[in-house]
Coordinates of N, CA and C in Angstrom, one line a residue:
M643 N 1.0 -11.2 -16.5 CA 1.9 -12.1 -15.7 C 1.3 -13.5 -15.7
T644 N 2.2 -14.4 -15.9 CA 1.8 -15.8 -16.1 C 2.5 -16.7 -15.2
K645 N 1.9 -17.9 -14.9 CA 2.6 -18.9 -14.1 C 2.4 -20.2 -14.9
R646 N 3.5 -21.0 -14.9 CA 3.4 -22.3 -15.6 C 2.9 -23.4 -14.6
I647 N 1.7 -23.9 -14.9 CA 1.1 -25.0 -14.1 C 0.8 -26.2 -14.9
P648 N 1.2 -27.4 -14.5 CA 0.9 -28.6 -15.4 C -0.6 -28.8 -15.5
T649 N -1.0 -29.1 -16.7 CA -2.4 -29.3 -17.0 C -2.8 -30.8 -16.6
L650 N -1.8 -31.5 -16.0 CA -2.1 -32.8 -15.5 C -3.2 -32.9 -14.6
L651 N -3.4 -31.9 -13.8 CA -4.5 -31.8 -12.8 C -5.8 -31.9 -13.6
V652 N -5.9 -31.2 -14.7 CA -7.1 -31.2 -15.5 C -7.4 -32.5 -16.0
S653 N -6.3 -33.2 -16.5 CA -6.5 -34.6 -17.0 C -7.0 -35.5 -15.9
I654 N -6.5 -35.4 -14.8 CA -6.9 -36.3 -13.7 C -8.4 -36.0 -13.4
F655 N -8.7 -34.8 -13.4 CA -10.1 -34.4 -13.1 C -11.1 -35.0 -14.2
L656 N -10.6 -35.0 -15.4 CA -11.4 -35.6 -16.5 C -11.5 -37.1 -16.3
A657 N -10.4 -37.7 -15.9 CA -10.5 -39.1 -15.7 C -11.5 -39.5 -14.6
G658 N -11.6 -38.7 -13.6 CA -12.7 -38.9 -12.6 C -14.0 -38.8 -13.2
I659 N -14.2 -37.9 -14.1 CA -15.5 -37.8 -14.8 C -15.8 -39.0 -15.6
V660 N -14.8 -39.5 -16.3 CA -15.0 -40.7 -17.1 C -15.5 -41.8 -16.3
G661 N -14.9 -42.0 -15.1 CA -15.4 -43.1 -14.2 C -16.8 -42.9 -13.8
G662 N -17.2 -41.7 -13.7 CA -18.6 -41.4 -13.3 C -19.6 -41.5 -14.4
C663 N -19.1 -41.6 -15.6 CA -19.9 -41.6 -16.8 C -20.2 -43.0 -17.2
T664 N -19.7 -44.0 -16.5 CA -20.0 -45.4 -16.9 C -20.9 -46.0 -15.9
S665 N -21.7 -47.0 -16.2 CA -22.6 -47.6 -15.3 C -22.2 -49.0 -15.1
K666 N -22.6 -49.5 -13.9 CA -22.3 -50.9 -13.6 C -23.2 -51.8 -14.5
R667 N -22.6 -52.8 -15.0 CA -23.3 -53.7 -15.9 C -23.8 -55.0 -15.1
D668 N -24.9 -55.4 -15.5 CA -25.4 -56.7 -14.8 C -24.5 -57.8 -15.3
A669 N -24.7 -58.9 -14.6 CA -23.9 -60.1 -14.9 C -24.1 -60.6 -16.3
G670 N -25.3 -60.3 -16.9 CA -25.6 -60.9 -18.2 C -25.3 -59.9 -19.3
D671 N -24.9 -58.7 -19.0 CA -24.6 -57.7 -20.1 C -23.4 -58.1 -20.9
A672 N -23.6 -57.9 -22.2 CA -22.5 -58.3 -23.1 C -21.5 -57.1 -23.3
E673 N -22.1 -55.8 -23.3 CA -21.2 -54.7 -23.5 C -21.7 -53.5 -22.7
I674 N -20.9 -52.5 -22.6 CA -21.3 -51.2 -21.9 C -21.5 -50.1 -22.9
T675 N -22.6 -49.5 -22.8 CA -22.9 -48.4 -23.7 C -22.5 -47.1 -23.0
P676 N -21.6 -46.3 -23.6 CA -21.1 -45.1 -23.0 C -22.3 -44.0 -22.9
R677 N -22.3 -43.3 -21.9 CA -23.3 -42.2 -21.7 C -22.9 -40.9 -22.3
A678 N -21.6 -40.7 -22.6 CA -21.1 -39.5 -23.1 C -19.9 -39.8 -24.0
D679 N -19.6 -38.9 -24.9 CA -18.5 -39.0 -25.8 C -17.3 -38.4 -25.1
V680 N -16.4 -39.2 -24.7 CA -15.2 -38.7 -23.9 C -14.0 -38.9 -24.7
R681 N -13.2 -37.9 -24.7 CA -11.9 -37.9 -25.4 C -10.7 -37.7 -24.5
T682 N -9.7 -38.3 -24.7 CA -8.5 -38.1 -23.8 C -7.3 -37.5 -24.6
A683 N -6.4 -36.9 -23.9 CA -5.2 -36.3 -24.6 C -4.1 -36.4 -23.6
A684 N -2.9 -36.3 -24.2 CA -1.7 -36.3 -23.3 C -1.6 -35.0 -22.6
A685 N -1.1 -35.1 -21.3 CA -0.9 -34.0 -20.5 C 0.2 -33.1 -21.0
E686 N 0.1 -31.8 -21.0 CA 1.1 -30.9 -21.4 C 1.3 -29.7 -20.5
L687 N 2.4 -29.1 -20.5 CA 2.6 -27.9 -19.7 C 2.2 -26.7 -20.5
G688 N 1.5 -25.8 -19.8 CA 1.0 -24.6 -20.5 C 1.1 -23.4 -19.5
N689 N 0.6 -22.2 -20.0 CA 0.6 -21.0 -19.2 C -0.9 -20.6 -18.9
I690 N -1.1 -20.0 -17.8 CA -2.4 -19.4 -17.5 C -2.1 -18.0 -17.0
N691 N -3.0 -17.1 -17.2 CA -2.9 -15.7 -16.7 C -3.2 -15.6 -15.2
D692 N -2.3 -15.0 -14.5 CA -2.4 -14.8 -13.1 C -2.4 -13.3 -12.9
M693 N -3.6 -12.7 -12.7 CA -3.8 -11.3 -12.6 C -3.8 -10.8 -11.1
V694 N -3.1 -9.7 -10.9 CA -3.1 -9.1 -9.5 C -3.8 -7.8 -9.6
N695 N -5.0 -7.6 -9.1 CA -5.7 -6.3 -9.1 C -5.3 -5.5 -7.9
T696 N -4.9 -4.2 -8.1 CA -4.5 -3.4 -7.0 C -4.9 -1.9 -7.3
T697 N -4.6 -1.0 -6.4 CA -4.8 0.4 -6.7 C -3.5 1.1 -6.6
G698 N -3.5 2.4 -6.9 CA -2.3 3.2 -6.9 C -2.6 4.6 -7.3
S699 N -1.5 5.3 -7.7 CA -1.7 6.8 -8.0 C -0.6 7.1 -9.1
F700 N -0.9 8.2 -9.8 CA 0.0 8.7 -10.9 C 0.9 9.7 -10.3
T701 N 2.1 9.8 -10.8 CA 3.1 10.8 -10.4 C 4.0 11.0 -11.6
V702 N 4.8 12.1 -11.6 CA 5.7 12.4 -12.7 C 7.1 12.6 -12.1
L703 N 8.1 12.3 -13.0 CA 9.5 12.4 -12.6 C 10.0 13.8 -12.9
R704 N 9.3 14.5 -13.9 CA 9.8 15.8 -14.3 C 8.7 16.8 -14.1
D705 N 8.8 17.6 -13.0 CA 7.8 18.6 -12.6 C 8.6 19.8 -12.1
E706 N 8.3 21.0 -12.7 CA 9.1 22.2 -12.4 C 8.2 23.4 -12.3
R707 N 8.5 24.2 -11.2 CA 7.8 25.5 -11.1 C 8.7 26.6 -11.7
V708 N 8.2 27.2 -12.7 CA 9.0 28.2 -13.5 C 8.9 29.5 -12.7
K709 N 10.1 30.1 -12.4 CA 10.1 31.3 -11.6 C 10.5 32.6 -12.4
S710 N 10.2 33.7 -11.8 CA 10.6 35.0 -12.4 C 12.1 35.2 -12.3
T711 N 12.7 35.6 -13.3 CA 14.2 35.8 -13.3 C 14.5 37.2 -12.7
I712 N 13.5 38.1 -12.6 CA 13.8 39.5 -12.1 C 12.6 39.9 -11.3
A713 N 12.8 41.0 -10.5 CA 11.7 41.6 -9.7 C 11.0 42.6 -10.6
G714 N 9.7 42.7 -10.6 CA 9.0 43.7 -11.4 C 7.5 43.4 -11.5
K715 N 7.0 43.9 -12.6 CA 5.5 43.8 -12.9 C 5.3 42.8 -14.0
V716 N 4.3 41.9 -13.8 CA 4.0 40.9 -14.8 C 3.2 41.6 -15.9
E717 N 3.7 41.7 -17.1 CA 3.1 42.4 -18.2 C 2.0 41.5 -18.9
K718 N 2.5 40.3 -19.3 CA 1.6 39.4 -20.0 C 1.8 37.9 -19.5
V719 N 0.7 37.2 -19.5 CA 0.8 35.7 -19.2 C 0.1 35.1 -20.4
F720 N 0.9 34.2 -21.1 CA 0.4 33.7 -22.4 C -0.2 32.2 -22.3
V721 N -0.2 31.7 -21.1 CA -0.7 30.3 -21.0 C -1.8 30.2 -19.9
L722 N -2.6 29.1 -20.1 CA -3.6 28.8 -19.1 C -3.3 27.3 -18.6
V723 N -3.9 27.0 -17.5 CA -3.8 25.6 -17.0 C -4.4 24.6 -18.0
G724 N -3.6 23.6 -18.3 CA -4.0 22.6 -19.3 C -3.4 22.8 -20.7
D725 N -2.8 24.0 -20.9 CA -2.1 24.2 -22.2 C -0.9 23.4 -22.3
F726 N -0.6 22.9 -23.5 CA 0.6 22.2 -23.9 C 1.6 23.2 -24.5
V727 N 2.8 23.2 -24.1 CA 3.8 24.2 -24.6 C 5.0 23.5 -25.0
Q728 N 5.8 24.1 -25.9 CA 7.0 23.6 -26.4 C 8.2 24.2 -25.6
K729 N 9.3 23.5 -25.6 CA 10.5 24.0 -24.9 C 10.9 25.3 -25.6
G730 N 11.2 26.3 -24.8 CA 11.6 27.6 -25.3 C 10.4 28.6 -25.5
Q731 N 9.2 28.1 -25.4 CA 8.1 29.0 -25.7 C 7.9 30.0 -24.6
V732 N 7.6 31.2 -24.9 CA 7.4 32.3 -23.9 C 6.1 32.1 -23.1
L733 N 6.3 32.0 -21.8 CA 5.1 31.7 -20.9 C 4.6 33.0 -20.4
A734 N 5.5 34.0 -20.1 CA 5.1 35.3 -19.5 C 6.2 36.3 -19.7
T735 N 5.8 37.6 -19.6 CA 6.9 38.6 -19.7 C 6.7 39.5 -18.4
V736 N 7.9 39.9 -17.8 CA 8.0 40.6 -16.6 C 8.8 41.9 -16.9
L737 N 8.2 43.1 -16.6 CA 8.8 44.3 -16.7 C 9.7 44.6 -15.5
S738 N 10.9 45.0 -15.6 CA 11.8 45.1 -14.5 C 11.3 46.2 -13.5
Q739 N 11.7 46.1 -12.3 CA 11.2 47.0 -11.3 C 11.7 48.4 -11.6
E740 N 12.9 48.6 -12.0 CA 13.4 49.9 -12.4 C 12.6 50.5 -13.6
S741 N 12.4 49.7 -14.6 CA 11.7 50.2 -15.8 C 10.3 50.5 -15.4
Y742 N 9.7 49.7 -14.6 CA 8.3 50.0 -14.2 C 8.2 51.3 -13.4
A743 N 9.2 51.6 -12.6 CA 9.2 52.9 -11.8 C 9.4 54.0 -12.8
S744 N 10.3 53.9 -13.8 CA 10.6 55.0 -14.7 C 9.3 55.3 -15.6
I745 N 8.7 54.3 -16.1 CA 7.5 54.5 -16.9 C 6.3 55.1 -16.0
T746 N 6.2 54.6 -14.8 CA 5.1 55.1 -14.0 C 5.3 56.6 -13.6
G747 N 6.6 56.9 -13.4 CA 7.0 58.3 -13.1 C 6.7 59.2 -14.3
A748 N 7.1 58.8 -15.5 CA 6.9 59.6 -16.7 C 5.4 59.8 -17.0
M749 N 4.6 58.8 -16.8 CA 3.2 58.9 -17.0 C 2.6 59.9 -16.0
Q750 N 3.1 59.9 -14.8 CA 2.6 60.9 -13.8 C 2.9 62.3 -14.3
L751 N 4.2 62.5 -14.8 CA 4.5 63.8 -15.3 C 3.7 64.3 -16.4
V752 N 3.3 63.4 -17.3 CA 2.4 63.7 -18.4 C 1.1 64.2 -17.9
G753 N 0.6 63.5 -16.9 CA -0.7 63.9 -16.3 C -0.7 65.2 -15.6
E754 N 0.5 65.5 -15.0 CA 0.6 66.8 -14.2 C 1.0 68.0 -15.0
A755 N 1.4 67.8 -16.3 CA 1.9 68.9 -17.1 C 0.8 69.9 -17.3
T756 N 1.2 71.2 -17.2 CA 0.2 72.3 -17.3 C 0.4 73.2 -18.5
S757 N 1.5 73.0 -19.2 CA 1.8 73.8 -20.4 C 2.2 72.9 -21.5
P758 N 2.1 73.4 -22.7 CA 2.5 72.6 -23.9 C 4.0 72.1 -23.8
S759 N 4.9 73.0 -23.3 CA 6.3 72.6 -23.3 C 6.5 71.5 -22.2
E760 N 5.8 71.6 -21.1 CA 5.9 70.6 -20.0 C 5.4 69.3 -20.5
K761 N 4.3 69.3 -21.2 CA 3.7 68.1 -21.7 C 4.6 67.4 -22.7
E762 N 5.2 68.2 -23.6 CA 6.1 67.7 -24.6 C 7.3 67.0 -23.9
Q763 N 7.9 67.7 -22.9 CA 9.0 67.1 -22.2 C 8.6 65.8 -21.5
A764 N 7.5 65.8 -20.9 CA 7.0 64.6 -20.2 C 6.7 63.4 -21.1
E765 N 6.2 63.7 -22.3 CA 5.9 62.7 -23.3 C 7.2 62.1 -23.8
E766 N 8.2 63.0 -24.0 CA 9.5 62.5 -24.5 C 10.2 61.6 -23.4
A767 N 10.0 62.0 -22.1 CA 10.6 61.2 -21.1 C 9.8 59.8 -21.0
L768 N 8.5 59.8 -21.2 CA 7.8 58.6 -21.2 C 8.2 57.7 -22.4
Q769 N 8.4 58.3 -23.6 CA 8.8 57.5 -24.7 C 10.2 56.9 -24.5
L770 N 11.1 57.6 -23.9 CA 12.4 57.1 -23.6 C 12.4 56.0 -22.6
A771 N 11.5 56.1 -21.6 CA 11.4 55.1 -20.5 C 10.9 53.8 -21.1
R772 N 9.9 53.9 -22.0 CA 9.4 52.7 -22.7 C 10.4 52.1 -23.6
S773 N 11.1 52.9 -24.4 CA 12.0 52.3 -25.4 C 13.2 51.7 -24.7
T774 N 13.6 52.1 -23.5 CA 14.7 51.5 -22.8 C 14.3 50.5 -21.7
A775 N 13.0 50.2 -21.7 CA 12.6 49.3 -20.6 C 13.2 47.9 -20.7
V776 N 13.4 47.3 -19.6 CA 14.0 45.9 -19.6 C 12.8 45.0 -19.3
M777 N 12.6 44.1 -20.3 CA 11.5 43.1 -20.2 C 12.1 41.7 -20.2
A778 N 11.8 40.9 -19.2 CA 12.3 39.5 -19.1 C 11.2 38.6 -19.8
K779 N 11.7 37.7 -20.6 CA 10.8 36.7 -21.2 C 11.0 35.4 -20.5
I780 N 10.0 34.9 -19.9 CA 10.1 33.7 -19.1 C 9.6 32.6 -20.0
K781 N 10.6 31.6 -20.3 CA 10.4 30.6 -21.3 C 10.2 29.2 -20.6
A782 N 9.6 28.3 -21.3 CA 9.4 26.9 -20.9 C 10.7 26.2 -20.9
P783 N 11.1 25.6 -19.7 CA 12.4 24.8 -19.7 C 12.3 23.5 -20.5
F784 N 11.2 23.0 -20.7 CA 11.0 21.8 -21.5 C 9.6 21.7 -22.0
S785 N 9.3 20.8 -23.0 CA 8.0 20.7 -23.5 C 7.1 19.9 -22.5
G786 N 5.9 20.4 -22.4 CA 5.0 19.7 -21.4 C 3.7 20.4 -21.2
A787 N 3.0 20.2 -20.1 CA 1.7 20.7 -19.9 C 1.7 21.6 -18.7
I788 N 0.9 22.7 -18.7 CA 0.8 23.7 -17.6 C -0.2 23.1 -16.6
T789 N 0.2 22.9 -15.4 CA -0.7 22.3 -14.4 C -1.1 23.3 -13.3
N790 N -0.3 24.4 -13.2 CA -0.7 25.5 -12.2 C -0.2 26.8 -12.8
R791 N -1.0 27.9 -12.4 CA -0.7 29.2 -12.8 C -0.8 30.1 -11.5
F792 N 0.3 30.7 -11.1 CA 0.3 31.3 -9.8 C 0.1 32.9 -9.8
I793 N 0.2 33.5 -11.0 CA 0.2 34.9 -11.1 C -0.8 35.4 -12.1
T794 N -1.1 36.7 -12.1 CA -2.0 37.4 -13.0 C -1.3 38.6 -13.6
E795 N -1.8 39.0 -14.7 CA -1.2 40.2 -15.4 C -1.3 41.4 -14.5
G796 N -0.3 42.3 -14.4 CA -0.3 43.5 -13.6 C 0.2 43.2 -12.2
Q797 N 0.4 42.0 -11.8 CA 0.9 41.6 -10.4 C 2.4 42.0 -10.3
L798 N 2.8 42.5 -9.1 CA 4.2 42.7 -8.8 C 4.8 41.5 -8.2
V799 N 5.9 41.1 -8.7 CA 6.6 39.9 -8.2 C 8.0 40.2 -7.9
D800 N 8.6 39.3 -7.0 CA 10.0 39.4 -6.7 C 10.8 38.4 -7.6
Q801 N 12.1 38.6 -7.6 CA 12.9 37.6 -8.3 C 12.8 36.2 -7.6
G802 N 12.5 35.2 -8.4 CA 12.3 33.9 -7.8 C 10.9 33.5 -7.5
T803 N 9.9 34.4 -7.7 CA 8.5 34.1 -7.5 C 8.0 33.1 -8.5
D804 N 7.3 32.1 -8.0 CA 6.7 31.1 -8.9 C 5.7 31.7 -9.8
L805 N 5.8 31.4 -11.1 CA 4.9 32.0 -12.1 C 3.9 30.9 -12.5
V806 N 4.4 29.8 -13.0 CA 3.6 28.6 -13.5 C 4.3 27.3 -13.1
E807 N 3.5 26.3 -13.2 CA 4.1 24.9 -13.0 C 3.9 24.1 -14.3
I808 N 4.9 23.4 -14.7 CA 4.9 22.6 -15.9 C 5.4 21.2 -15.6
I809 N 4.7 20.2 -16.2 CA 5.1 18.8 -16.1 C 5.4 18.2 -17.5
D810 N 6.2 17.2 -17.5 CA 6.5 16.4 -18.7 C 5.6 15.2 -18.7
P811 N 4.5 15.1 -19.5 CA 3.7 13.9 -19.5 C 4.4 12.6 -19.8
K812 N 5.5 12.7 -20.6 CA 6.3 11.5 -20.9 C 7.0 10.9 -19.8
S813 N 7.1 11.7 -18.7 CA 7.8 11.1 -17.5 C 6.8 10.6 -16.4
E814 N 5.5 10.5 -16.8 CA 4.5 10.1 -15.9 C 4.5 8.6 -15.7
Y815 N 4.4 8.1 -14.5 CA 4.3 6.7 -14.2 C 3.3 6.5 -13.1
F816 N 3.0 5.2 -12.9 CA 1.9 4.8 -11.9 C 2.6 4.0 -10.8
I817 N 2.3 4.4 -9.6 CA 2.8 3.6 -8.4 C 1.6 2.7 -7.9
A818 N 1.8 1.4 -8.0 CA 0.8 0.5 -7.6 C 1.1 0.0 -6.2
Y819 N 0.1 -0.1 -5.3 CA 0.2 -0.5 -4.0 C -0.2 -2.0 -3.9
V820 N 0.8 -2.9 -4.1 CA 0.5 -4.3 -4.1 C 0.6 -4.9 -2.7
P821 N -0.5 -5.6 -2.3 CA -0.5 -6.3 -1.0 C 0.7 -7.2 -0.8
V822 N 1.2 -7.3 0.4 CA 2.4 -8.1 0.7 C 2.3 -9.5 0.2
G823 N 1.1 -10.1 0.3 CA 0.9 -11.5 -0.1 C 1.0 -11.7 -1.6
Y824 N 1.0 -10.7 -2.4 CA 1.0 -10.8 -3.8 C 2.3 -10.4 -4.4
I825 N 3.2 -9.9 -3.6 CA 4.5 -9.3 -4.1 C 5.3 -10.4 -4.9
S826 N 5.3 -11.6 -4.4 CA 6.0 -12.6 -5.1 C 5.4 -13.0 -6.5
S827 N 4.2 -12.5 -6.8 CA 3.5 -12.8 -8.0 C 3.8 -11.8 -9.1
V828 N 4.5 -10.7 -8.7 CA 4.8 -9.6 -9.6 C 6.3 -9.5 -9.9
K829 N 6.6 -9.5 -11.2 CA 8.0 -9.4 -11.6 C 8.3 -8.3 -12.5
P830 N 9.5 -7.6 -12.4 CA 9.8 -6.6 -13.4 C 9.8 -7.1 -14.8
G831 N 9.3 -6.2 -15.7 CA 9.2 -6.6 -17.1 C 7.9 -7.2 -17.5
E832 N 7.0 -7.5 -16.5 CA 5.7 -8.1 -16.8 C 4.8 -7.0 -17.3
Q833 N 3.8 -7.4 -18.1 CA 2.8 -6.4 -18.6 C 1.8 -5.9 -17.5
A834 N 1.4 -4.7 -17.6 CA 0.5 -4.1 -16.7 C -0.6 -3.3 -17.4
F835 N -1.8 -3.2 -16.8 CA -2.8 -2.4 -17.4 C -3.4 -1.5 -16.3
V836 N -3.5 -0.2 -16.7 CA -4.0 0.8 -15.7 C -5.3 1.3 -16.2
S837 N -6.4 1.2 -15.4 CA -7.7 1.8 -15.7 C -8.0 2.9 -14.8
I838 N -8.6 4.0 -15.3 CA -8.9 5.2 -14.5 C -10.4 5.2 -14.3
P839 N -10.9 5.1 -13.0 CA -12.3 5.1 -12.7 C -12.9 6.4 -13.1
G840 N -14.1 6.3 -13.7 CA -14.9 7.5 -14.0 C -14.5 8.1 -15.3
M841 N -13.6 7.6 -16.0 CA -13.2 8.1 -17.4 C -13.4 7.0 -18.4
N842 N -14.1 7.4 -19.5 CA -14.4 6.4 -20.5 C -13.2 6.2 -21.5
L843 N -12.2 5.6 -20.9 CA -11.0 5.4 -21.7 C -10.6 4.0 -21.6
P844 N -9.9 3.5 -22.7 CA -9.4 2.1 -22.6 C -8.3 2.0 -21.6
P845 N -8.0 0.8 -21.1 CA -6.9 0.7 -20.1 C -5.5 1.1 -20.7
L846 N -4.7 1.7 -19.9 CA -3.4 2.1 -20.4 C -2.4 1.0 -20.3
N847 N -1.6 0.7 -21.3 CA -0.7 -0.4 -21.3 C 0.6 0.1 -20.6
G848 N 1.2 -0.8 -19.8 CA 2.5 -0.4 -19.2 C 3.3 -1.6 -18.9
T849 N 4.4 -1.4 -18.3 CA 5.3 -2.5 -18.0 C 5.8 -2.3 -16.5
V850 N 5.9 -3.4 -15.8 CA 6.4 -3.3 -14.4 C 7.9 -2.9 -14.4
R851 N 8.2 -1.8 -13.8 CA 9.6 -1.3 -13.9 C 10.4 -1.8 -12.8
T852 N 9.9 -1.7 -11.6 CA 10.7 -2.0 -10.4 C 9.7 -2.4 -9.2
I853 N 10.2 -3.1 -8.3 CA 9.4 -3.5 -7.1 C 10.1 -3.0 -5.8

């Protein structure tokens, strides 16, 4: 951010120095010997940097909690906090409540079978339950980073339960808290630099979007 200030003030200041760099001559002196090499130049308009230092916080425009589309048992979770995922990537799988009940019941029958024929029938029922199971694949709605994970494998969930949270880093922006006295010094479109304390990173380049 810059302000246009005439450098005429600087020239006037130098002129004052020139006056102080000469000495009074005695009545009999023929010439004045300068004490310093002084040069003058025409005054011109120029720009100076006017920096406003302030604090603020990061936030994102695109932040979504991905929910389970069905009630049932979480079979697999494929992501951890901090992972970057692509749009459409499978984040978790959820076995439907009905399929979970059918498989659990068939496994119980296998364990309780006392004869070869009973065991064979129970294993067939278990195989059928597994082959017809309904498994929901929970996918990423957009490319981004996983910031929260709310479930673990084997957990029972309802339809609409939060599974993970994902943000789009490209939608991240910085809210700066500018003191009232400096508001007039900040204009949309001006360049901004954001430094993160405690992190050995160069300043982030940005642009003032709105005030």
